[in-house]
Amino acid sequence: MNLRPAVVRGGAAIVVAAGLLSGVLALSFFDPGSAGSIFPKCLFLEFTGLYCPGCGLTRMLHALLHGDLRRAVSMNLMVLVSLPALGAIVLNESRSRRLLSPAVARVLYDARLWIGFVLAFGMLRNLPWAPFSWLAPG
């Protein structure tokens, strides 16, 4: 039984949609890879010199919005391949009738899988030899 009133759910959906639209518009008009960009630099990279799992994310989204799949792949492959799964989770949660089978949902909702995936990607993209160096943004 869902105890949240429909008004609260609807209001939250409007706020999330407005935030997403704002982000899409900002990424459409401003290039995160350009000098003097309005987007912040990665603090982890600035302090350690290592790429975090999220490095290249805004540049990847910018490239996707402009139809440049090759550049998107080179910026952050992990997020790019995760987008369909994350979209399926959002759709599954936003509907009263579940779209994912219990077996698929069990895998996609397993936090250990996501944590392992993110940590492995973060470590592998900092290795200095091919093919791992290809995971670094750029």
PDB file of N, CA and C in Angstrom, residues 86-124:
ATOM      1  N   LEU A  86      19.548   2.131 -15.945  1.00  0.00           N
ATOM      2  CA  LEU A  86      19.025   3.165 -15.049  1.00  0.00           C
ATOM      3  C   LEU A  86      17.656   3.650 -15.517  1.00  0.00           C
ATOM      4  N   GLY A  87      17.481   3.774 -16.827  1.00  0.00           N
ATOM      5  CA  GLY A  87      16.174   4.142 -17.369  1.00  0.00           C
ATOM      6  C   GLY A  87      15.118   3.100 -17.059  1.00  0.00           C
ATOM      7  N   ALA A  88      15.493   1.822 -17.155  1.00  0.00           N
ATOM      8  CA  ALA A  88      14.552   0.741 -16.828  1.00  0.00           C
ATOM      9  C   ALA A  88      14.163   0.786 -15.357  1.00  0.00           C
ATOM     10  N   ILE A  89      15.113   1.086 -14.486  1.00  0.00           N
ATOM     11  CA  ILE A  89      14.811   1.185 -13.051  1.00  0.00           C
ATOM     12  C   ILE A  89      13.844   2.342 -12.793  1.00  0.00           C
ATOM     13  N   VAL A  90      14.107   3.491 -13.405  1.00  0.00           N
ATOM     14  CA  VAL A  90      13.227   4.653 -13.215  1.00  0.00           C
ATOM     15  C   VAL A  90      11.821   4.347 -13.717  1.00  0.00           C
ATOM     16  N   LEU A  91      11.717   3.756 -14.906  1.00  0.00           N
ATOM     17  CA  LEU A  91      10.392   3.398 -15.435  1.00  0.00           C
ATOM     18  C   LEU A  91       9.695   2.381 -14.547  1.00  0.00           C
ATOM     19  N   ASN A  92      10.445   1.422 -14.067  1.00  0.00           N
ATOM     20  CA  ASN A  92       9.873   0.390 -13.202  1.00  0.00           C
ATOM     21  C   ASN A  92       9.325   0.995 -11.913  1.00  0.00           C
ATOM     22  N   GLU A  93      10.025   1.979 -11.372  1.00  0.00           N
ATOM     23  CA  GLU A  93       9.599   2.604 -10.121  1.00  0.00           C
ATOM     24  C   GLU A  93       8.478   3.615 -10.306  1.00  0.00           C
ATOM     25  N   SER A  94       8.352   4.158 -11.507  1.00  0.00           N
ATOM     26  CA  SER A  94       7.364   5.214 -11.721  1.00  0.00           C
ATOM     27  C   SER A  94       5.981   4.679 -12.075  1.00  0.00           C
ATOM     28  N   ARG A  95       5.865   3.402 -12.258  1.00  0.00           N
ATOM     29  CA  ARG A  95       4.578   2.819 -12.644  1.00  0.00           C
ATOM     30  C   ARG A  95       4.072   1.898 -11.541  1.00  0.00           C
ATOM     31  N   SER A  96       2.756   1.821 -11.433  1.00  0.00           N
ATOM     32  CA  SER A  96       2.191   0.924 -10.421  1.00  0.00           C
ATOM     33  C   SER A  96       2.340  -0.532 -10.858  1.00  0.00           C
ATOM     34  N   ARG A  97       2.273  -0.783 -12.161  1.00  0.00           N
ATOM     35  CA  ARG A  97       2.478  -2.137 -12.688  1.00  0.00           C
ATOM     36  C   ARG A  97       3.948  -2.251 -13.092  1.00  0.00           C
ATOM     37  N   ARG A  98       4.639  -3.184 -12.508  1.00  0.00           N
ATOM     38  CA  ARG A  98       6.072  -3.343 -12.747  1.00  0.00           C
ATOM     39  C   ARG A  98       6.345  -3.819 -14.169  1.00  0.00           C
ATOM     40  N   LEU A  99       7.362  -3.236 -14.774  1.00  0.00           N
ATOM     41  CA  LEU A  99       7.744  -3.584 -16.138  1.00  0.00           C
ATOM     42  C   LEU A  99       8.812  -4.669 -16.176  1.00  0.00           C
ATOM     43  N   LEU A 100       9.645  -4.716 -15.140  1.00  0.00           N
ATOM     44  CA  LEU A 100      10.751  -5.671 -15.103  1.00  0.00           C
ATOM     45  C   LEU A 100      10.324  -6.951 -14.407  1.00  0.00           C
ATOM     46  N   SER A 101      10.820  -8.052 -14.909  1.00  0.00           N
ATOM     47  CA  SER A 101      10.549  -9.319 -14.232  1.00  0.00           C
ATOM     48  C   SER A 101      11.279  -9.320 -12.891  1.00  0.00           C
ATOM     49  N   PRO A 102      10.803 -10.097 -11.930  1.00  0.00           N
ATOM     50  CA  PRO A 102      11.483 -10.134 -10.624  1.00  0.00           C
ATOM     51  C   PRO A 102      12.959 -10.516 -10.725  1.00  0.00           C
ATOM     52  N   ALA A 103      13.299 -11.420 -11.633  1.00  0.00           N
ATOM     53  CA  ALA A 103      14.699 -11.840 -11.765  1.00  0.00           C
ATOM     54  C   ALA A 103      15.574 -10.693 -12.277  1.00  0.00           C
ATOM     55  N   VAL A 104      15.089  -9.968 -13.279  1.00  0.00           N
ATOM     56  CA  VAL A 104      15.847  -8.840 -13.825  1.00  0.00           C
ATOM     57  C   VAL A 104      15.935  -7.728 -12.786  1.00  0.00           C
ATOM     58  N   ALA A 105      14.825  -7.449 -12.114  1.00  0.00           N
ATOM     59  CA  ALA A 105      14.814  -6.401 -11.089  1.00  0.00           C
ATOM     60  C   ALA A 105      15.788  -6.735  -9.965  1.00  0.00           C
ATOM     61  N   ARG A 106      15.868  -7.992  -9.579  1.00  0.00           N
ATOM     62  CA  ARG A 106      16.768  -8.403  -8.504  1.00  0.00           C
ATOM     63  C   ARG A 106      18.219  -8.076  -8.873  1.00  0.00           C
ATOM     64  N   VAL A 107      18.579  -8.293 -10.121  1.00  0.00           N
ATOM     65  CA  VAL A 107      19.945  -7.994 -10.565  1.00  0.00           C
ATOM     66  C   VAL A 107      20.165  -6.481 -10.638  1.00  0.00           C
ATOM     67  N   LEU A 108      19.233  -5.765 -11.267  1.00  0.00           N
ATOM     68  CA  LEU A 108      19.408  -4.325 -11.455  1.00  0.00           C
ATOM     69  C   LEU A 108      19.352  -3.538 -10.152  1.00  0.00           C
ATOM     70  N   TYR A 109      18.632  -4.058  -9.167  1.00  0.00           N
ATOM     71  CA  TYR A 109      18.492  -3.350  -7.898  1.00  0.00           C
ATOM     72  C   TYR A 109      19.563  -3.748  -6.880  1.00  0.00           C
ATOM     73  N   ASP A 110      20.478  -4.617  -7.263  1.00  0.00           N
ATOM     74  CA  ASP A 110      21.513  -5.085  -6.344  1.00  0.00           C
ATOM     75  C   ASP A 110      22.615  -4.028  -6.216  1.00  0.00           C
ATOM     76  N   ALA A 111      22.669  -3.372  -5.076  1.00  0.00           N
ATOM     77  CA  ALA A 111      23.647  -2.301  -4.853  1.00  0.00           C
ATOM     78  C   ALA A 111      25.078  -2.824  -4.954  1.00  0.00           C
ATOM     79  N   ARG A 112      25.306  -4.069  -4.559  1.00  0.00           N
ATOM     80  CA  ARG A 112      26.666  -4.632  -4.638  1.00  0.00           C
ATOM     81  C   ARG A 112      27.156  -4.666  -6.078  1.00  0.00           C
ATOM     82  N   LEU A 113      26.279  -4.985  -7.005  1.00  0.00           N
ATOM     83  CA  LEU A 113      26.639  -5.009  -8.422  1.00  0.00           C
ATOM     84  C   LEU A 113      27.062  -3.612  -8.877  1.00  0.00           C
ATOM     85  N   TRP A 114      26.274  -2.598  -8.537  1.00  0.00           N
ATOM     86  CA  TRP A 114      26.567  -1.231  -8.955  1.00  0.00           C
ATOM     87  C   TRP A 114      27.844  -0.706  -8.300  1.00  0.00           C
ATOM     88  N   ILE A 115      28.015  -0.975  -7.020  1.00  0.00           N
ATOM     89  CA  ILE A 115      29.221  -0.516  -6.321  1.00  0.00           C
ATOM     90  C   ILE A 115      30.459  -1.181  -6.920  1.00  0.00           C
ATOM     91  N   GLY A 116      30.393  -2.480  -7.165  1.00  0.00           N
ATOM     92  CA  GLY A 116      31.509  -3.189  -7.781  1.00  0.00           C
ATOM     93  C   GLY A 116      31.821  -2.671  -9.175  1.00  0.00           C
ATOM     94  N   PHE A 117      30.775  -2.409  -9.953  1.00  0.00           N
ATOM     95  CA  PHE A 117      30.924  -1.895 -11.315  1.00  0.00           C
ATOM     96  C   PHE A 117      31.610  -0.529 -11.300  1.00  0.00           C
ATOM     97  N   VAL A 118      31.159   0.355 -10.430  1.00  0.00           N
ATOM     98  CA  VAL A 118      31.716   1.711 -10.348  1.00  0.00           C
ATOM     99  C   VAL A 118      33.161   1.672  -9.848  1.00  0.00           C
ATOM    100  N   LEU A 119      33.434   0.887  -8.811  1.00  0.00           N
ATOM    101  CA  LEU A 119      34.803   0.800  -8.288  1.00  0.00           C
ATOM    102  C   LEU A 119      35.758   0.186  -9.310  1.00  0.00           C
ATOM    103  N   ALA A 120      35.330  -0.872  -9.981  1.00  0.00           N
ATOM    104  CA  ALA A 120      36.180  -1.506 -10.994  1.00  0.00           C
ATOM    105  C   ALA A 120      36.470  -0.534 -12.134  1.00  0.00           C
ATOM    106  N   PHE A 121      35.448   0.163 -12.589  1.00  0.00           N
ATOM    107  CA  PHE A 121      35.645   1.139 -13.663  1.00  0.00           C
ATOM    108  C   PHE A 121      36.603   2.242 -13.220  1.00  0.00           C
ATOM    109  N   GLY A 122      36.430   2.730 -12.000  1.00  0.00           N
ATOM    110  CA  GLY A 122      37.305   3.781 -11.487  1.00  0.00           C
ATOM    111  C   GLY A 122      38.755   3.348 -11.412  1.00  0.00           C
ATOM    112  N   MET A 123      38.996   2.107 -11.051  1.00  0.00           N
ATOM    113  CA  MET A 123      40.377   1.613 -10.978  1.00  0.00           C
ATOM    114  C   MET A 123      40.941   1.341 -12.370  1.00  0.00           C
ATOM    115  N   LEU A 124      40.166   0.672 -13.214  1.00  0.00           N
ATOM    116  CA  LEU A 124      40.665   0.285 -14.533  1.00  0.00           C
ATOM    117  C   LEU A 124      40.972   1.486 -15.419  1.00  0.00           C
TER     118      LEU A 124
END
